[in-house]
Amino acid sequence: ADAPVQVTLDASKPGAVIDRHVFGQFAEHLGSGIYGGIWVGKDSTIPNTRGIRNDVVGALKALKVPNVRWPGGCFADQYNWRRGVGPERKPIGAGEPNTFGTDEFMDFAQQIGTEAYISVNLGSSTAQDASEWLEYMTASADHALGAERAKNGHPEPYKVAILGLGNESWDCGGAMSADFYVNEMKRFSHFLHSYNPAQPTMKRVAVGPSGGAENYTEEVMKAWKSRSWSWDIDAMSLHFYATGGWPPHMADTGFDEKDYAVLLKDPTAMDDMIKTQSAIMDKYDPEKKVALAVDEWGAWLAPTPGSNPGALAQQNSQRDAVLTALSLNVFARHADRVRMANIAQMINVLQAMILTDKDKMVLTPTYHVFHMYVPFQDATFIPLTFDAGTYTTNGVTLPRVDAVAAKDKAGKVWISVTNIDAKSPATFSVSLAGVKATKASGQTLSAPKVSSINTFDAPNTVAPKALSAKVAGGKLTITVAPASVTVLGLE
Ligand code: AHR
């Protein structure tokens, strides 16, 4: 057996707070992410509250979702919000009936207890139109559009906590050069306000890079440094998909250990990209006032065979669970700069939490990792030192293990350990400096195979199990299964 991994935890050297918004979700009008996944309509035989699935709401509530980014993605830059409000909805073909619009999204957000991250249409619409959308959402009924919302059955203004100023404007959001985008973004930032005194400010997110592109980062940050009173941003976005090489081609099921390892190289690539982009941001913003918002991330695989390729449907396996833990750990280690992230996407699309088919619903391995990581929301990062070692399979080399720790607001210390090695268990021996504890307990997520999945017929193939360990002589010792994720709280 491999030697135990010696980990040192020093609670006397806390780092930054891991912002709960790093555990955000993304729900785009794409495939069955909204229609079927969230919205079934009031007349559906599927149990619902005002058209929104009760089973999905119940499952999402347990994740304490901090924010949901909506309505896109690329969709946001072609979205006409007016077609999705009021009694007469204007469909855009069968795929977009517009029956789920602003009021339905806000109802959904309230049902799951999350904040709204609204991505406005900067690509194909105007600042006036986006400003009117905000008036519709956030103004009281003595404003014309607040009155329209009240007439549509929603007298109370909504809160918009986060505002996306375009999406991938270098490509689907309008194919804009960086300097052209910056001018547009400044105008939108200036003219868009929240009218709701209960949520007067909105975190404004500008478009940043994808891939290695740096010119957006330079232009956005240069502009921010010389900003005037009239506009501001709080974050710049970064999109990073784990694909094992573009275009998406890796199978979602039935893959081997090599493909497990190939995909798991990508969290390290994302870490590198965050470091590169953050270093550019540091030139203009050494105090890290502008957050990096990784507002699209996750595995993008080949579509499930037989599905409509445009729907971006894919299964979700234990490989996704390990990928999730490694990615969340990257964000935790960059907690001072990465203060927001949104996994793509919440339901039925790409690396989803939940899959649905008519009245059936199943929780994915990714869901379980998000659930296990809830204690890390707004907890303070505690640095760990350890030698991760290496795990090599089929010519692919990865770190053998990973681990992060944090202290929650109640003072409880949490540790997450991931065994990346698909064949051998791993033992962690954690020295706990500055933590008084006699035991650790929590949950572990492992699976018969790295490609194991949950299906509607077998929903618990990959499910967390309770786990506890003794702390003796200031040391926590725990052995975990191959390809597993474990989160423990010290008591
Ligand atoms: O998440 C799917 C798509 O990926 C989004 O619409 C777009 O922003 C990105 O390219």
mmCIF file of C-alpha atoms in Angstrom, residues 89-354:
data_model
loop_
_atom_site.group_PDB
_atom_site.id
_atom_site.type_symbol
_atom_site.label_atom_id
_atom_site.label_comp_id
_atom_site.label_asym_id
_atom_site.label_seq_id
_atom_site.Cartn_x
_atom_site.Cartn_y
_atom_site.Cartn_z
ATOM 1 C CA ARG A 89 -46.502 34.926 -24.242
ATOM 2 C CA LYS A 90 -44.812 35.034 -27.618
ATOM 3 C CA PRO A 91 -43.138 31.731 -28.461
ATOM 4 C CA ILE A 92 -40.026 31.414 -30.567
ATOM 5 C CA GLY A 93 -40.836 28.038 -32.052
ATOM 6 C CA ALA A 94 -41.498 24.902 -30.034
ATOM 7 C CA GLY A 95 -38.202 25.024 -28.170
ATOM 8 C CA GLU A 96 -38.860 28.432 -26.571
ATOM 9 C CA PRO A 97 -42.510 28.913 -25.676
ATOM 10 C CA ASN A 98 -41.543 31.798 -23.353
ATOM 11 C CA THR A 99 -43.864 30.335 -20.709
ATOM 12 C CA PHE A 100 -40.912 30.534 -18.287
ATOM 13 C CA GLY A 101 -39.982 34.205 -18.160
ATOM 14 C CA THR A 102 -38.921 36.776 -15.595
ATOM 15 C CA ASP A 103 -41.761 36.241 -13.103
ATOM 16 C CA GLU A 104 -41.395 32.461 -13.263
ATOM 17 C CA PHE A 105 -37.614 32.680 -12.766
ATOM 18 C CA MET A 106 -38.047 34.962 -9.767
ATOM 19 C CA ASP A 107 -40.679 32.597 -8.341
ATOM 20 C CA PHE A 108 -38.245 29.693 -8.804
ATOM 21 C CA ALA A 109 -35.444 31.695 -7.147
ATOM 22 C CA GLN A 110 -37.706 32.426 -4.179
ATOM 23 C CA GLN A 111 -38.834 28.809 -3.934
ATOM 24 C CA ILE A 112 -35.264 27.492 -3.708
ATOM 25 C CA GLY A 113 -34.086 30.462 -1.610
ATOM 26 C CA THR A 114 -31.414 31.822 -3.925
ATOM 27 C CA GLU A 115 -30.259 35.186 -5.268
ATOM 28 C CA ALA A 116 -30.874 36.205 -8.858
ATOM 29 C CA TYR A 117 -27.903 36.652 -11.178
ATOM 30 C CA ILE A 118 -29.449 38.262 -14.257
ATOM 31 C CA SER A 119 -27.388 38.343 -17.420
ATOM 32 C CA VAL A 120 -28.712 41.182 -19.571
ATOM 33 C CA ASN A 121 -28.768 41.303 -23.354
ATOM 34 C CA LEU A 122 -25.812 43.503 -24.251
ATOM 35 C CA GLY A 123 -25.234 41.799 -27.595
ATOM 36 C CA SER A 124 -28.411 42.348 -29.608
ATOM 37 C CA SER A 125 -30.412 44.831 -27.569
ATOM 38 C CA THR A 126 -30.009 48.288 -26.074
ATOM 39 C CA ALA A 127 -29.121 49.788 -22.714
ATOM 40 C CA GLN A 128 -32.616 51.313 -22.693
ATOM 41 C CA ASP A 129 -34.204 47.864 -23.047
ATOM 42 C CA ALA A 130 -32.022 46.382 -20.284
ATOM 43 C CA SER A 131 -32.770 49.372 -18.067
ATOM 44 C CA GLU A 132 -36.509 48.805 -18.605
ATOM 45 C CA TRP A 133 -36.089 45.140 -17.704
ATOM 46 C CA LEU A 134 -34.535 46.226 -14.395
ATOM 47 C CA GLU A 135 -37.408 48.657 -13.880
ATOM 48 C CA TYR A 136 -39.845 45.774 -14.478
ATOM 49 C CA MET A 137 -37.996 43.574 -11.991
ATOM 50 C CA THR A 138 -37.005 45.974 -9.237
ATOM 51 C CA ALA A 139 -39.210 49.101 -9.248
ATOM 52 C CA SER A 140 -42.264 49.665 -7.082
ATOM 53 C CA ALA A 141 -45.694 49.896 -8.659
ATOM 54 C CA ASP A 142 -45.513 53.697 -8.955
ATOM 55 C CA HIS A 143 -43.127 53.195 -11.878
ATOM 56 C CA ALA A 144 -44.715 52.317 -15.200
ATOM 57 C CA LEU A 145 -42.946 48.968 -15.487
ATOM 58 C CA GLY A 146 -43.280 48.156 -11.804
ATOM 59 C CA ALA A 147 -47.014 48.686 -12.325
ATOM 60 C CA GLU A 148 -46.931 46.293 -15.288
ATOM 61 C CA ARG A 149 -45.286 43.653 -13.083
ATOM 62 C CA ALA A 150 -47.939 44.262 -10.398
ATOM 63 C CA LYS A 151 -50.653 43.845 -13.022
ATOM 64 C CA ASN A 152 -49.026 40.537 -13.927
ATOM 65 C CA GLY A 153 -49.615 39.390 -10.345
ATOM 66 C CA HIS A 154 -46.380 40.399 -8.596
ATOM 67 C CA PRO A 155 -46.821 43.629 -6.651
ATOM 68 C CA GLU A 156 -43.604 43.296 -4.633
ATOM 69 C CA PRO A 157 -40.401 44.326 -6.441
ATOM 70 C CA TYR A 158 -37.830 41.591 -6.905
ATOM 71 C CA LYS A 159 -34.183 41.748 -5.887
ATOM 72 C CA VAL A 160 -31.431 41.460 -8.473
ATOM 73 C CA ALA A 161 -28.218 40.765 -6.579
ATOM 74 C CA ILE A 162 -25.858 40.168 -9.511
ATOM 75 C CA LEU A 163 -25.906 41.699 -12.973
ATOM 76 C CA GLY A 164 -24.087 40.154 -15.937
ATOM 77 C CA LEU A 165 -23.017 42.740 -18.525
ATOM 78 C CA GLY A 166 -23.027 40.484 -21.581
ATOM 79 C CA ASN A 167 -21.814 36.932 -22.131
ATOM 80 C CA GLU A 168 -18.811 35.780 -24.158
ATOM 81 C CA SER A 169 -18.984 39.048 -26.074
ATOM 82 C CA TRP A 170 -15.864 38.011 -27.978
ATOM 83 C CA ASP A 171 -17.953 35.256 -29.636
ATOM 84 C CA CYS A 172 -21.673 34.406 -29.338
ATOM 85 C CA GLY A 173 -22.373 37.621 -27.425
ATOM 86 C CA GLY A 174 -21.636 39.814 -30.439
ATOM 87 C CA ALA A 175 -18.128 38.977 -31.705
ATOM 88 C CA MET A 176 -16.858 42.283 -30.303
ATOM 89 C CA SER A 177 -13.259 43.370 -30.101
ATOM 90 C CA ALA A 178 -12.144 43.968 -26.522
ATOM 91 C CA ASP A 179 -12.146 47.781 -26.785
ATOM 92 C CA PHE A 180 -15.567 47.844 -28.465
ATOM 93 C CA TYR A 181 -16.924 45.600 -25.693
ATOM 94 C CA VAL A 182 -15.468 47.801 -22.976
ATOM 95 C CA ASN A 183 -17.250 50.863 -24.384
ATOM 96 C CA GLU A 184 -20.565 48.983 -24.489
ATOM 97 C CA MET A 185 -20.034 47.546 -21.017
ATOM 98 C CA LYS A 186 -19.347 51.002 -19.562
ATOM 99 C CA ARG A 187 -22.572 52.366 -21.052
ATOM 100 C CA PHE A 188 -24.624 49.456 -19.726
ATOM 101 C CA SER A 189 -22.986 49.682 -16.311
ATOM 102 C CA HIS A 190 -23.777 53.396 -16.175
ATOM 103 C CA PHE A 191 -27.413 53.237 -17.227
ATOM 104 C CA LEU A 192 -28.584 50.128 -15.358
ATOM 105 C CA HIS A 193 -29.774 50.486 -11.770
ATOM 106 C CA SER A 194 -31.707 48.572 -9.220
ATOM 107 C CA TYR A 195 -34.785 50.494 -8.111
ATOM 108 C CA ASN A 196 -35.326 48.273 -5.079
ATOM 109 C CA PRO A 197 -34.183 49.952 -1.829
ATOM 110 C CA ALA A 198 -33.949 46.488 -0.249
ATOM 111 C CA GLN A 199 -31.249 45.606 -2.805
ATOM 112 C CA PRO A 200 -29.899 48.951 -3.996
ATOM 113 C CA THR A 201 -26.588 47.691 -5.335
ATOM 114 C CA MET A 202 -25.956 44.874 -7.748
ATOM 115 C CA LYS A 203 -22.629 43.118 -8.244
ATOM 116 C CA ARG A 204 -21.758 43.951 -11.847
ATOM 117 C CA VAL A 205 -19.908 41.283 -13.794
ATOM 118 C CA ALA A 206 -18.022 42.229 -16.962
ATOM 119 C CA VAL A 207 -17.068 39.713 -19.637
ATOM 120 C CA GLY A 208 -13.542 38.397 -19.357
ATOM 121 C CA PRO A 209 -11.520 35.741 -21.127
ATOM 122 C CA SER A 210 -12.034 32.220 -22.318
ATOM 123 C CA GLY A 211 -9.216 29.947 -23.318
ATOM 124 C CA GLY A 212 -5.946 31.807 -23.059
ATOM 125 C CA ALA A 213 -7.315 35.099 -24.491
ATOM 126 C CA GLU A 214 -5.906 37.939 -22.475
ATOM 127 C CA ASN A 215 -6.988 41.012 -24.389
ATOM 128 C CA TYR A 216 -10.389 41.200 -22.686
ATOM 129 C CA THR A 217 -8.717 40.988 -19.272
ATOM 130 C CA GLU A 218 -6.271 43.771 -20.141
ATOM 131 C CA GLU A 219 -8.917 46.068 -21.627
ATOM 132 C CA VAL A 220 -11.517 45.508 -18.911
ATOM 133 C CA MET A 221 -9.036 45.983 -16.079
ATOM 134 C CA LYS A 222 -7.329 48.977 -17.716
ATOM 135 C CA ALA A 223 -10.720 50.644 -18.086
ATOM 136 C CA TRP A 224 -11.648 49.759 -14.488
ATOM 137 C CA LYS A 225 -8.474 51.355 -13.165
ATOM 138 C CA SER A 226 -9.324 54.657 -14.804
ATOM 139 C CA ARG A 227 -13.073 54.438 -14.158
ATOM 140 C CA SER A 228 -15.044 57.566 -13.362
ATOM 141 C CA TRP A 229 -17.931 58.077 -10.914
ATOM 142 C CA SER A 230 -20.368 57.000 -13.586
ATOM 143 C CA TRP A 231 -19.702 53.307 -13.889
ATOM 144 C CA ASP A 232 -18.098 50.411 -12.052
ATOM 145 C CA ILE A 233 -17.769 46.663 -12.017
ATOM 146 C CA ASP A 234 -17.342 44.232 -9.134
ATOM 147 C CA ALA A 235 -16.163 41.196 -11.056
ATOM 148 C CA MET A 236 -14.815 39.976 -14.368
ATOM 149 C CA SER A 237 -15.938 36.622 -15.681
ATOM 150 C CA LEU A 238 -13.864 33.684 -16.849
ATOM 151 C CA HIS A 239 -15.237 30.579 -18.562
ATOM 152 C CA PHE A 240 -13.433 27.281 -18.352
ATOM 153 C CA TYR A 241 -14.820 23.922 -19.443
ATOM 154 C CA ALA A 242 -13.152 20.573 -18.706
ATOM 155 C CA THR A 243 -13.195 18.771 -22.046
ATOM 156 C CA GLY A 244 -9.959 16.810 -22.315
ATOM 157 C CA GLY A 245 -9.398 18.847 -25.526
ATOM 158 C CA TRP A 246 -11.780 21.002 -27.583
ATOM 159 C CA PRO A 247 -14.210 20.252 -29.187
ATOM 160 C CA PRO A 248 -16.060 18.206 -26.579
ATOM 161 C CA HIS A 249 -15.610 14.561 -27.522
ATOM 162 C CA MET A 250 -15.196 12.427 -24.408
ATOM 163 C CA ALA A 251 -17.812 9.748 -23.704
ATOM 164 C CA ASP A 252 -20.099 10.363 -20.727
ATOM 165 C CA THR A 253 -20.469 6.665 -19.829
ATOM 166 C CA GLY A 254 -18.566 3.419 -20.259
ATOM 167 C CA PHE A 255 -15.159 5.127 -20.388
ATOM 168 C CA ASP A 256 -11.939 3.644 -19.061
ATOM 169 C CA GLU A 257 -9.364 4.731 -16.488
ATOM 170 C CA LYS A 258 -7.371 6.591 -19.121
ATOM 171 C CA ASP A 259 -10.320 8.842 -19.970
ATOM 172 C CA TYR A 260 -10.930 9.325 -16.267
ATOM 173 C CA ALA A 261 -7.396 10.621 -15.871
ATOM 174 C CA VAL A 262 -7.390 12.730 -19.069
ATOM 175 C CA LEU A 263 -10.429 14.738 -17.949
ATOM 176 C CA LEU A 264 -9.028 15.203 -14.454
ATOM 177 C CA LYS A 265 -6.029 17.072 -15.842
ATOM 178 C CA ASP A 266 -8.328 20.007 -16.534
ATOM 179 C CA PRO A 267 -8.736 21.367 -12.984
ATOM 180 C CA THR A 268 -4.955 21.957 -13.035
ATOM 181 C CA ALA A 269 -5.334 23.740 -16.384
ATOM 182 C CA MET A 270 -8.112 25.863 -14.851
ATOM 183 C CA ASP A 271 -5.854 26.645 -11.896
ATOM 184 C CA ASP A 272 -3.141 27.783 -14.328
ATOM 185 C CA MET A 273 -5.619 29.958 -16.194
ATOM 186 C CA ILE A 274 -6.875 31.558 -12.972
ATOM 187 C CA LYS A 275 -3.266 32.290 -11.979
ATOM 188 C CA THR A 276 -2.492 33.853 -15.374
ATOM 189 C CA GLN A 277 -5.629 35.996 -15.445
ATOM 190 C CA SER A 278 -5.328 36.973 -11.788
ATOM 191 C CA ALA A 279 -1.737 38.088 -12.388
ATOM 192 C CA ILE A 280 -2.951 40.413 -15.155
ATOM 193 C CA MET A 281 -5.692 41.705 -12.856
ATOM 194 C CA ASP A 282 -3.080 42.271 -10.121
ATOM 195 C CA LYS A 283 -1.283 44.795 -12.374
ATOM 196 C CA TYR A 284 -4.349 47.049 -12.260
ATOM 197 C CA ASP A 285 -5.926 45.865 -9.021
ATOM 198 C CA PRO A 286 -3.354 44.613 -6.511
ATOM 199 C CA GLU A 287 -5.914 44.864 -3.703
ATOM 200 C CA LYS A 288 -8.138 42.365 -5.517
ATOM 201 C CA LYS A 289 -11.208 44.571 -5.406
ATOM 202 C CA VAL A 290 -12.460 43.113 -8.689
ATOM 203 C CA ALA A 291 -13.386 39.457 -8.252
ATOM 204 C CA LEU A 292 -12.792 36.782 -10.837
ATOM 205 C CA ALA A 293 -16.170 35.134 -11.463
ATOM 206 C CA VAL A 294 -15.770 31.693 -13.015
ATOM 207 C CA ASP A 295 -19.378 31.890 -14.097
ATOM 208 C CA GLU A 296 -19.268 28.922 -16.456
ATOM 209 C CA TRP A 297 -17.288 25.834 -15.527
ATOM 210 C CA GLY A 298 -17.692 22.065 -15.543
ATOM 211 C CA ALA A 299 -17.308 19.005 -17.732
ATOM 212 C CA TRP A 300 -18.422 19.371 -21.340
ATOM 213 C CA LEU A 301 -18.541 15.881 -22.843
ATOM 214 C CA ALA A 302 -19.867 14.350 -26.064
ATOM 215 C CA PRO A 303 -23.678 14.387 -25.957
ATOM 216 C CA THR A 304 -25.376 11.259 -24.619
ATOM 217 C CA PRO A 305 -25.759 8.942 -27.642
ATOM 218 C CA GLY A 306 -29.216 9.300 -29.151
ATOM 219 C CA SER A 307 -29.847 12.751 -27.634
ATOM 220 C CA ASN A 308 -30.266 15.965 -29.627
ATOM 221 C CA PRO A 309 -26.673 17.304 -29.831
ATOM 222 C CA GLY A 310 -27.928 20.895 -29.381
ATOM 223 C CA ALA A 311 -29.443 20.014 -26.004
ATOM 224 C CA LEU A 312 -25.987 19.397 -24.483
ATOM 225 C CA ALA A 313 -27.303 16.428 -22.482
ATOM 226 C CA GLN A 314 -24.716 14.253 -20.780
ATOM 227 C CA GLN A 315 -24.647 11.647 -18.022
ATOM 228 C CA ASN A 316 -22.766 12.316 -14.833
ATOM 229 C CA SER A 317 -20.404 9.805 -13.244
ATOM 230 C CA GLN A 318 -18.030 9.377 -10.325
ATOM 231 C CA ARG A 319 -15.463 11.054 -12.583
ATOM 232 C CA ASP A 320 -17.621 14.203 -12.421
ATOM 233 C CA ALA A 321 -17.719 13.923 -8.626
ATOM 234 C CA VAL A 322 -13.919 13.926 -8.424
ATOM 235 C CA LEU A 323 -13.733 16.728 -11.011
ATOM 236 C CA THR A 324 -16.149 18.790 -8.902
ATOM 237 C CA ALA A 325 -14.092 18.396 -5.731
ATOM 238 C CA LEU A 326 -10.838 19.253 -7.504
ATOM 239 C CA SER A 327 -12.422 22.327 -9.123
ATOM 240 C CA LEU A 328 -14.028 23.574 -5.889
ATOM 241 C CA ASN A 329 -10.646 23.089 -4.205
ATOM 242 C CA VAL A 330 -9.022 25.284 -6.881
ATOM 243 C CA PHE A 331 -11.582 28.013 -6.155
ATOM 244 C CA ALA A 332 -11.018 27.657 -2.397
ATOM 245 C CA ARG A 333 -7.269 28.114 -2.827
ATOM 246 C CA HIS A 334 -7.957 31.279 -4.855
ATOM 247 C CA ALA A 335 -10.609 32.525 -2.422
ATOM 248 C CA ASP A 336 -9.047 36.004 -2.303
ATOM 249 C CA ARG A 337 -9.720 36.552 -6.039
ATOM 250 C CA VAL A 338 -12.302 33.939 -7.104
ATOM 251 C CA ARG A 339 -15.383 35.068 -5.238
ATOM 252 C CA MET A 340 -18.015 33.712 -7.594
ATOM 253 C CA ALA A 341 -18.458 30.643 -9.802
ATOM 254 C CA ASN A 342 -21.372 29.005 -11.583
ATOM 255 C CA ILE A 343 -21.296 25.383 -12.636
ATOM 256 C CA ALA A 344 -22.731 24.702 -16.101
ATOM 257 C CA GLN A 345 -25.459 23.776 -15.790
ATOM 258 C CA MET A 346 -27.930 23.078 -13.014
ATOM 259 C CA ILE A 347 -30.388 20.617 -14.574
ATOM 260 C CA ASN A 348 -30.204 18.296 -17.608
ATOM 261 C CA VAL A 349 -27.477 20.298 -19.382
ATOM 262 C CA LEU A 350 -23.700 19.612 -19.303
ATOM 263 C CA GLN A 351 -22.423 18.787 -15.779
ATOM 264 C CA ALA A 352 -25.795 18.831 -14.069
ATOM 265 C CA MET A 353 -26.823 18.450 -10.427
ATOM 266 C CA ILE A 354 -30.104 16.840 -11.405
#
